[in-house]
PDB file of C-alpha atoms in Angstrom:
ATOM      1  CA  ASP F  66     -10.632   0.870  32.225  1.00 74.00           C
ATOM      2  CA  LYS F  67     -12.376  -2.328  33.660  1.00 84.00           C
ATOM      3  CA  CYS F  68     -16.000  -0.799  33.131  1.00 88.00           C
ATOM      4  CA  LEU F  69     -15.259  -0.151  29.454  1.00 88.00           C
ATOM      5  CA  ARG F  70     -13.469  -3.734  28.802  1.00 88.00           C
ATOM      6  CA  ASN F  71     -16.816  -5.447  30.294  1.00 88.00           C
ATOM      7  CA  ALA F  72     -18.705  -3.248  27.958  1.00 88.00           C
ATOM      8  CA  HIS F  73     -16.209  -3.984  24.675  1.00 89.00           C
ATOM      9  CA  TYR F  74     -16.671  -7.573  25.717  1.00 88.00           C
ATOM     10  CA  LEU F  75     -20.533  -7.720  26.523  1.00 88.00           C
ATOM     11  CA  LEU F  76     -20.686  -5.914  22.833  1.00 89.00           C
ATOM     12  CA  LEU F  77     -18.677  -8.049  21.207  1.00 89.00           C
ATOM     13  CA  ARG F  78     -20.499 -11.423  22.812  1.00 89.00           C
ATOM     14  CA  GLN F  79     -23.794  -9.614  21.308  1.00 88.00           C
ATOM     15  CA  GLY F  80     -22.050  -9.504  18.137  1.00 87.00           C
ATOM     16  CA  ARG F  81     -21.460 -13.123  17.742  1.00 88.00           C
ATOM     17  CA  ILE F  82     -24.975 -13.747  18.295  1.00 87.00           C
ATOM     18  CA  LEU F  83     -25.945 -11.459  15.183  1.00 86.00           C
ATOM     19  CA  VAL F  84     -23.687 -12.868  13.185  1.00 86.00           C
ATOM     20  CA  ALA F  85     -25.325 -16.376  14.048  1.00 85.00           C
ATOM     21  CA  ASN F  86     -28.375 -15.588  13.844  1.00 83.00           C
ATOM     22  CA  ASN F  87     -27.700 -13.538  10.321  1.00 76.00           C
ATOM     23  CA  GLY F  88     -26.469 -16.855   9.113  1.00 62.00           C
ATOM     24  CA  SER F  89     -29.569 -19.032  10.286  1.00 52.00           C
ATOM     25  CA  SER F  90     -33.365 -19.782   9.117  1.00 39.00           C
ATOM     26  CA  SER F  91     -34.319 -17.390  12.277  1.00 43.00           C
ATOM     27  CA  THR F  92     -36.984 -14.865  11.539  1.00 44.00           C
ATOM     28  CA  ALA F  93     -36.583 -11.252  11.003  1.00 45.00           C
ATOM     29  CA  ALA F  94     -39.137 -11.007  14.151  1.00 46.00           C
ATOM     30  CA  SER F  95     -37.116 -13.394  16.189  1.00 45.00           C
ATOM     31  CA  LYS F  96     -33.492 -11.797  15.183  1.00 45.00           C
ATOM     32  CA  GLN F  97     -35.473  -8.204  16.550  1.00 50.00           C
ATOM     33  CA  GLU F  98     -36.341  -9.568  19.759  1.00 49.00           C
ATOM     34  CA  ASN F  99     -32.802 -11.099  20.207  1.00 49.00           C
ATOM     35  CA  ALA F 100     -31.181  -7.898  19.462  1.00 50.00           C
ATOM     36  CA  GLU F 101     -33.295  -5.863  21.636  1.00 52.00           C
ATOM     37  CA  ALA F 102     -32.383  -9.035  24.409  1.00 47.00           C
ATOM     38  CA  GLY F 103     -28.934  -8.248  23.665  1.00 50.00           C
ATOM     39  CA  ARG F 104     -29.624  -4.155  24.520  1.00 52.00           C
ATOM     40  CA  THR F 105     -31.286  -4.804  27.395  1.00 49.00           C
ATOM     41  CA  ALA F 106     -28.451  -7.194  29.021  1.00 46.00           C
ATOM     42  CA  ILE F 107     -25.508  -4.875  27.833  1.00 47.00           C
ATOM     43  CA  GLU F 108     -27.565  -1.806  29.012  1.00 48.00           C
ATOM     44  CA  GLY F 109     -27.823  -3.608  32.810  1.00 49.00           C
ATOM     45  CA  ALA F 110     -25.250  -5.978  33.411  1.00 47.00           C
ATOM     46  CA  GLU F 111     -22.771  -5.786  36.034  1.00 46.00           C
ATOM     47  CA  GLY F 112     -19.722  -7.839  36.947  1.00 46.00           C
ATOM     48  CA  THR F 113     -19.083  -8.614  33.494  1.00 44.00           C
ATOM     49  CA  PRO F 114     -16.250 -11.270  33.361  1.00 45.00           C
ATOM     50  CA  GLU F 115     -13.201  -9.979  31.316  1.00 44.00           C
ATOM     51  CA  PRO F 116     -13.540 -10.970  27.636  1.00 45.00           C
ATOM     52  CA  ASP F 117     -11.885 -14.523  26.539  1.00 44.00           C
ATOM     53  CA  ASP F 118     -11.342 -15.374  22.961  1.00 46.00           C
ATOM     54  CA  ALA F 119     -10.437 -18.597  23.937  1.00 42.00           C
ATOM     55  CA  SER F 120     -14.013 -19.596  25.240  1.00 45.00           C
ATOM     56  CA  ALA F 121     -15.954 -18.579  22.191  1.00 47.00           C
ATOM     57  CA  GLY F 122     -14.369 -22.146  20.477  1.00 50.00           C
ATOM     58  CA  THR F 123     -12.879 -22.570  17.204  1.00 48.00           C
ATOM     59  CA  ASP F 124     -16.385 -22.143  15.396  1.00 62.00           C
ATOM     60  CA  SER F 125     -16.589 -18.331  16.451  1.00 71.00           C
ATOM     61  CA  PRO F 126     -16.959 -15.573  13.790  1.00 77.00           C
ATOM     62  CA  SER F 127     -13.855 -13.291  13.321  1.00 83.00           C
ATOM     63  CA  THR F 128     -13.610 -10.448  15.633  1.00 80.00           C
ATOM     64  CA  GLN F 129     -13.624  -8.180  12.178  1.00 81.00           C
ATOM     65  CA  GLU F 130     -16.937 -10.124  11.128  1.00 85.00           C
ATOM     66  CA  VAL F 131     -18.790  -9.257  14.690  1.00 87.00           C
ATOM     67  CA  LEU F 132     -17.640  -5.730  14.266  1.00 84.00           C
ATOM     68  CA  ASP F 133     -18.500  -5.333  10.683  1.00 85.00           C
ATOM     69  CA  THR F 134     -22.377  -6.889  11.762  1.00 87.00           C
ATOM     70  CA  LEU F 135     -22.638  -4.629  14.639  1.00 88.00           C
ATOM     71  CA  ALA F 136     -21.568  -1.417  12.502  1.00 85.00           C
ATOM     72  CA  LEU F 137     -24.589  -1.755  10.733  1.00 85.00           C
ATOM     73  CA  ASP F 138     -27.041  -1.339  13.689  1.00 87.00           C
ATOM     74  CA  PRO F 139     -27.437   2.389  14.847  1.00 88.00           C
ATOM     75  CA  TYR F 140     -27.513   1.212  18.312  1.00 89.00           C
ATOM     76  CA  TYR F 141     -24.834  -0.847  18.512  1.00 89.00           C
ATOM     77  CA  SER F 142     -22.450   1.416  16.095  1.00 89.00           C
ATOM     78  CA  SER F 143     -22.981   4.151  18.264  1.00 91.00           C
ATOM     79  CA  MET F 144     -22.166   2.430  21.451  1.00 91.00           C
ATOM     80  CA  LEU F 145     -19.221   0.608  20.207  1.00 91.00           C
ATOM     81  CA  GLN F 146     -17.442   3.750  18.568  1.00 93.00           C
ATOM     82  CA  ALA F 147     -17.941   5.359  22.298  1.00 93.00           C
ATOM     83  CA  VAL F 148     -16.181   2.768  23.853  1.00 93.00           C
ATOM     84  CA  TYR F 149     -12.902   2.355  21.296  1.00 94.00           C
ATOM     85  CA  VAL F 150     -12.641   6.263  21.818  1.00 94.00           C
ATOM     86  CA  ASP F 151     -12.829   6.220  25.257  1.00 94.00           C
ATOM     87  CA  MET F 152     -10.726   2.971  25.962  1.00 94.00           C
ATOM     88  CA  ALA F 153      -8.050   4.700  23.333  1.00 94.00           C
ATOM     89  CA  TYR F 154      -8.367   7.885  25.726  1.00 93.00           C
ATOM     90  CA  VAL F 155      -7.418   6.250  28.918  1.00 94.00           C
ATOM     91  CA  ALA F 156      -4.888   4.159  27.684  1.00 94.00           C
ATOM     92  CA  LEU F 157      -2.728   7.139  26.452  1.00 93.00           C
ATOM     93  CA  ALA F 158      -3.677   8.880  30.300  1.00 93.00           C
ATOM     94  CA  MET F 159      -2.470   5.888  31.802  1.00 94.00           C
ATOM     95  CA  ASN F 160       0.666   5.938  29.090  1.00 93.00           C
ATOM     96  CA  ASN F 161       0.171   3.085  27.273  1.00 94.00           C
ATOM     97  CA  PRO F 162       0.589   4.279  23.832  1.00 94.00           C
ATOM     98  CA  SER F 163       0.214   0.801  22.273  1.00 95.00           C
ATOM     99  CA  ILE F 164      -3.145  -0.609  23.583  1.00 95.00           C
ATOM    100  CA  ALA F 165      -4.455   3.309  22.842  1.00 94.00           C
ATOM    101  CA  LEU F 166      -2.973   2.573  19.011  1.00 94.00           C
ATOM    102  CA  HIS F 167      -4.803  -0.621  19.098  1.00 93.00           C
ATOM    103  CA  GLU F 168      -8.412   0.407  20.108  1.00 93.00           C
ATOM    104  CA  ALA F 169      -7.851   3.832  17.958  1.00 93.00           C
ATOM    105  CA  LYS F 170      -7.169   1.130  14.927  1.00 91.00           C
ATOM    106  CA  GLN F 171      -9.801  -0.899  15.548  1.00 90.00           C
ATOM    107  CA  LEU F 172     -12.369   2.078  15.792  1.00 90.00           C
ATOM    108  CA  LEU F 173     -11.237   3.243  12.379  1.00 86.00           C
ATOM    109  CA  GLY F 174     -11.498   0.033  10.641  1.00 85.00           C
ATOM    110  CA  MET F 175     -15.036   0.083  11.357  1.00 85.00           C
ATOM    111  CA  GLN F 176     -18.014   0.581   8.937  1.00 79.00           C
ATOM    112  CA  ASN F 177     -19.577   4.292   9.371  1.00 83.00           C
ATOM    113  CA  CYS F 178     -17.535   5.503  11.689  1.00 86.00           C
ATOM    114  CA  SER F 179     -18.605   8.874  12.650  1.00 87.00           C
ATOM    115  CA  LYS F 180     -16.814  12.403  11.462  1.00 83.00           C
ATOM    116  CA  GLU F 181     -16.281  13.365  14.758  1.00 85.00           C
ATOM    117  CA  ASN F 182     -15.458   9.820  16.238  1.00 89.00           C
ATOM    118  CA  LYS F 183     -12.792   9.748  12.956  1.00 87.00           C
ATOM    119  CA  ILE F 184     -11.422  13.092  14.315  1.00 85.00           C
ATOM    120  CA  VAL F 185     -10.692  12.305  17.639  1.00 88.00           C
ATOM    121  CA  THR F 186      -9.437   8.865  16.760  1.00 90.00           C
ATOM    122  CA  LEU F 187      -6.842  10.262  14.273  1.00 89.00           C
ATOM    123  CA  SER F 188      -5.752  12.722  16.938  1.00 87.00           C
ATOM    124  CA  TYR F 189      -5.187  10.022  19.144  1.00 91.00           C
ATOM    125  CA  ILE F 190      -3.115   7.590  16.940  1.00 91.00           C
ATOM    126  CA  ALA F 191      -0.620  10.620  16.230  1.00 87.00           C
ATOM    127  CA  GLU F 192      -0.263  11.079  19.586  1.00 88.00           C
ATOM    128  CA  ALA F 193       0.614   7.450  20.771  1.00 92.00           C
ATOM    129  CA  LEU F 194       2.970   6.928  17.556  1.00 91.00           C
ATOM    130  CA  CYS F 195       4.695   9.574  18.535  1.00 87.00           C
ATOM    131  CA  SER F 196       5.033   8.411  21.995  1.00 90.00           C
ATOM    132  CA  LEU F 197       6.168   5.037  20.860  1.00 92.00           C
ATOM    133  CA  ASN F 198       9.086   7.751  18.560  1.00 88.00           C
ATOM    134  CA  LYS F 199       7.327   6.667  15.352  1.00 89.00           C
ATOM    135  CA  PRO F 200       6.350  10.024  13.796  1.00 83.00           C
ATOM    136  CA  SER F 201       7.169   8.576  10.036  1.00 84.00           C
ATOM    137  CA  GLU F 202       4.190   5.990  10.775  1.00 88.00           C
ATOM    138  CA  ALA F 203       1.928   8.726  12.064  1.00 84.00           C
ATOM    139  CA  LEU F 204       2.269  10.979   9.236  1.00 82.00           C
ATOM    140  CA  GLN F 205       1.925   7.881   7.028  1.00 83.00           C
ATOM    141  CA  ILE F 206      -1.853   7.377   8.385  1.00 83.00           C
ATOM    142  CA  LEU F 207      -2.635  10.654   8.198  1.00 79.00           C
ATOM    143  CA  HIS F 208      -1.596  11.573   5.021  1.00 74.00           C
ATOM    144  CA  GLY F 209      -3.952   9.058   3.823  1.00 70.00           C
ATOM    145  CA  VAL F 210      -6.916  10.597   5.104  1.00 73.00           C
ATOM    146  CA  ASN F 211      -8.610  13.702   3.426  1.00 70.00           C
ATOM    147  CA  LEU F 212      -8.201  16.373   6.170  1.00 67.00           C
ATOM    148  CA  GLN F 213      -9.897  19.017   4.671  1.00 67.00           C
ATOM    149  CA  GLU F 214     -13.110  16.582   4.411  1.00 68.00           C
ATOM    150  CA  LEU F 215     -13.473  16.651   8.433  1.00 68.00           C
ATOM    151  CA  LEU F 216     -13.581  20.537   8.253  1.00 66.00           C
ATOM    152  CA  ALA F 217     -16.996  21.029   7.893  1.00 62.00           C
ATOM    153  CA  ASP F 218     -18.188  24.802   7.396  1.00 56.00           C
ATOM    154  CA  LYS F 219     -20.355  24.925  10.557  1.00 65.00           C
ATOM    155  CA  MET F 220     -18.866  22.497  13.339  1.00 66.00           C
ATOM    156  CA  SER F 221     -19.650  22.588  17.021  1.00 73.00           C
ATOM    157  CA  GLU F 222     -17.149  23.990  19.613  1.00 74.00           C
ATOM    158  CA  LEU F 223     -16.410  20.455  20.911  1.00 74.00           C
ATOM    159  CA  ASN F 224     -15.594  19.275  17.054  1.00 74.00           C
ATOM    160  CA  ARG F 225     -13.804  22.026  16.088  1.00 74.00           C
ATOM    161  CA  ARG F 226     -11.475  21.627  19.367  1.00 77.00           C
ATOM    162  CA  ASN F 227     -11.294  17.810  18.133  1.00 79.00           C
ATOM    163  CA  ALA F 228     -10.450  18.920  14.885  1.00 77.00           C
ATOM    164  CA  GLU F 229      -7.535  21.726  15.831  1.00 76.00           C
ATOM    165  CA  ALA F 230      -5.782  18.754  18.232  1.00 79.00           C
ATOM    166  CA  LEU F 231      -5.642  16.571  14.836  1.00 80.00           C
ATOM    167  CA  PHE F 232      -4.044  19.587  12.767  1.00 79.00           C
ATOM    168  CA  VAL F 233      -1.915  20.614  15.603  1.00 80.00           C
ATOM    169  CA  ASN F 234      -0.420  17.243  16.462  1.00 80.00           C
ATOM    170  CA  LEU F 235       0.154  16.482  12.622  1.00 82.00           C
ATOM    171  CA  SER F 236       2.124  19.387  12.564  1.00 84.00           C
ATOM    172  CA  ILE F 237       4.113  18.595  15.582  1.00 84.00           C
ATOM    173  CA  VAL F 238       4.479  15.290  13.895  1.00 84.00           C
ATOM    174  CA  HIS F 239       6.470  17.300  11.085  1.00 86.00           C
ATOM    175  CA  ILE F 240       8.215  19.345  13.544  1.00 86.00           C
ATOM    176  CA  MET F 241       9.960  15.721  15.075  1.00 84.00           C
ATOM    177  CA  GLN F 242      10.978  15.545  11.817  1.00 84.00           C
ATOM    178  CA  ASN F 243      12.381  19.201  11.509  1.00 87.00           C
ATOM    179  CA  LYS F 244      10.017  19.969   8.210  1.00 87.00           C
ATOM    180  CA  TYR F 245       9.184  23.065   9.694  1.00 87.00           C
ATOM    181  CA  GLN F 246       7.394  24.205   6.300  1.00 85.00           C
ATOM    182  CA  ARG F 247       5.449  21.522   5.975  1.00 84.00           C
ATOM    183  CA  ALA F 248       4.392  21.449   9.665  1.00 86.00           C
ATOM    184  CA  GLN F 249       3.419  25.362   8.735  1.00 82.00           C
ATOM    185  CA  GLU F 250       1.337  24.371   5.628  1.00 81.00           C
ATOM    186  CA  CYS F 251      -0.562  22.166   7.696  1.00 79.00           C
ATOM    187  CA  ILE F 252      -1.167  24.103  10.794  1.00 78.00           C
ATOM    188  CA  LYS F 253      -2.478  27.196   8.159  1.00 76.00           C
ATOM    189  CA  GLN F 254      -5.155  24.522   7.051  1.00 72.00           C
ATOM    190  CA  PHE F 255      -7.031  24.998   9.558  1.00 71.00           C
ATOM    191  CA  ILE F 256      -6.489  28.496  10.912  1.00 69.00           C
ATOM    192  CA  SER F 257      -7.487  29.385   7.440  1.00 66.00           C
ATOM    193  CA  ARG F 258     -11.151  27.856   8.744  1.00 66.00           C
ATOM    194  CA  SER F 259     -10.728  28.413  12.329  1.00 64.00           C
ATOM    195  CA  SER F 260      -8.588  29.160  14.950  1.00 65.00           C
ATOM    196  CA  SER F 261      -7.649  29.459  18.480  1.00 70.00           C
ATOM    197  CA  ASN F 262      -4.481  30.063  21.145  1.00 74.00           C
ATOM    198  CA  TYR F 263      -3.259  27.149  20.818  1.00 76.00           C
ATOM    199  CA  SER F 264      -2.967  26.959  17.074  1.00 78.00           C
ATOM    200  CA  ILE F 265      -1.309  30.472  17.009  1.00 81.00           C
ATOM    201  CA  LEU F 266       0.867  29.637  19.512  1.00 83.00           C
ATOM    202  CA  LEU F 267       2.025  26.518  17.236  1.00 84.00           C
ATOM    203  CA  GLN F 268       2.205  29.103  14.234  1.00 85.00           C
ATOM    204  CA  ILE F 269       4.508  31.803  16.734  1.00 86.00           C
ATOM    205  CA  TYR F 270       6.850  28.744  17.230  1.00 87.00           C
ATOM    206  CA  LEU F 271       7.383  27.731  13.657  1.00 88.00           C
ATOM    207  CA  ASP F 272       7.942  31.239  12.528  1.00 88.00           C
ATOM    208  CA  LEU F 273      10.308  31.957  15.363  1.00 88.00           C
ATOM    209  CA  VAL F 274      12.243  28.394  14.585  1.00 87.00           C
ATOM    210  CA  GLN F 275      12.514  29.652  10.770  1.00 85.00           C
ATOM    211  CA  GLY F 276      13.660  33.393  11.604  1.00 88.00           C
ATOM    212  CA  ASN F 277      10.380  34.877  10.436  1.00 87.00           C
ATOM    213  CA  ARG F 278      10.662  37.723  13.378  1.00 88.00           C
ATOM    214  CA  GLU F 279       8.157  40.114  11.604  1.00 89.00           C
ATOM    215  CA  ARG F 280       5.826  37.296  11.827  1.00 86.00           C
ATOM    216  CA  VAL F 281       6.129  36.960  15.377  1.00 87.00           C
ATOM    217  CA  ILE F 282       5.864  40.244  16.222  1.00 88.00           C
ATOM    218  CA  GLU F 283       3.156  40.681  14.005  1.00 88.00           C
ATOM    219  CA  LEU F 284       1.158  37.440  15.653  1.00 84.00           C
ATOM    220  CA  LEU F 285       2.375  38.718  19.062  1.00 83.00           C
ATOM    221  CA  SER F 286       0.721  42.147  18.464  1.00 84.00           C
ATOM    222  CA  LYS F 287      -2.532  40.563  17.121  1.00 82.00           C
ATOM    223  CA  HIS F 288      -3.135  37.816  19.515  1.00 76.00           C
ATOM    224  CA  ALA F 289      -1.182  38.540  22.588  1.00 72.00           C
ATOM    225  CA  HIS F 290      -4.537  40.017  24.702  1.00 69.00           C
ATOM    226  CA  ASN F 291      -6.182  36.316  24.323  1.00 66.00           C
ATOM    227  CA  PHE F 292      -3.402  35.065  26.048  1.00 63.00           C
ATOM    228  CA  THR F 293      -4.234  33.965  30.121  1.00 58.00           C
ATOM    229  CA  VAL F 294      -0.491  33.621  30.666  1.00 49.00           C
ATOM    230  CA  PRO F 295       2.571  35.809  30.155  1.00 47.00           C
ATOM    231  CA  ILE F 296       4.256  34.942  26.611  1.00 45.00           C
TER     232      ILE F 296
END
């Protein structure tokens, strides 16, 4: 966690430098030199102190301005997105959903956020809000996203698993609110494009709670051989 915080601090510090350069009369060549120097510093830094916003001074640019500037540079943007994804994951693993939610929302607020990172981040947001017993807020955020646009016709195995986690988490949020039909509609959106043991098991659960025994028997007969543990 501390390594990620150090990387985040260094990226924001370099972002402030870029903002200052963009607002000055420095030439394009000098700006490029500063950017390259910043990349070298980030890649070789060790023992970076924890971020201290107070040390930035009252004339420093806002965090959002810094993030917007970093997002315009493919190198910094990809690094910062990776840092936010990893910080959210670590926070969830350490049972700190509030921190995970903050980091995930920071990533969603970035310009040029990749589709892959957006899928993972939305899933983390749903998990964090459910841990905080705020399923309604999770639904509000997820319903504001066109989930079908996140499903590509050709997806890597990693992206497919991340997309499945997102749809499963959204279905679980509906289940927490006893909205079983909405949960079933959600998981069917994913199953219509792809499926795995997790999504099939969730579909079986939804059919059970809704009394669709014939459907449960049909799914078990069709997919039981795929499961590695007894059902």
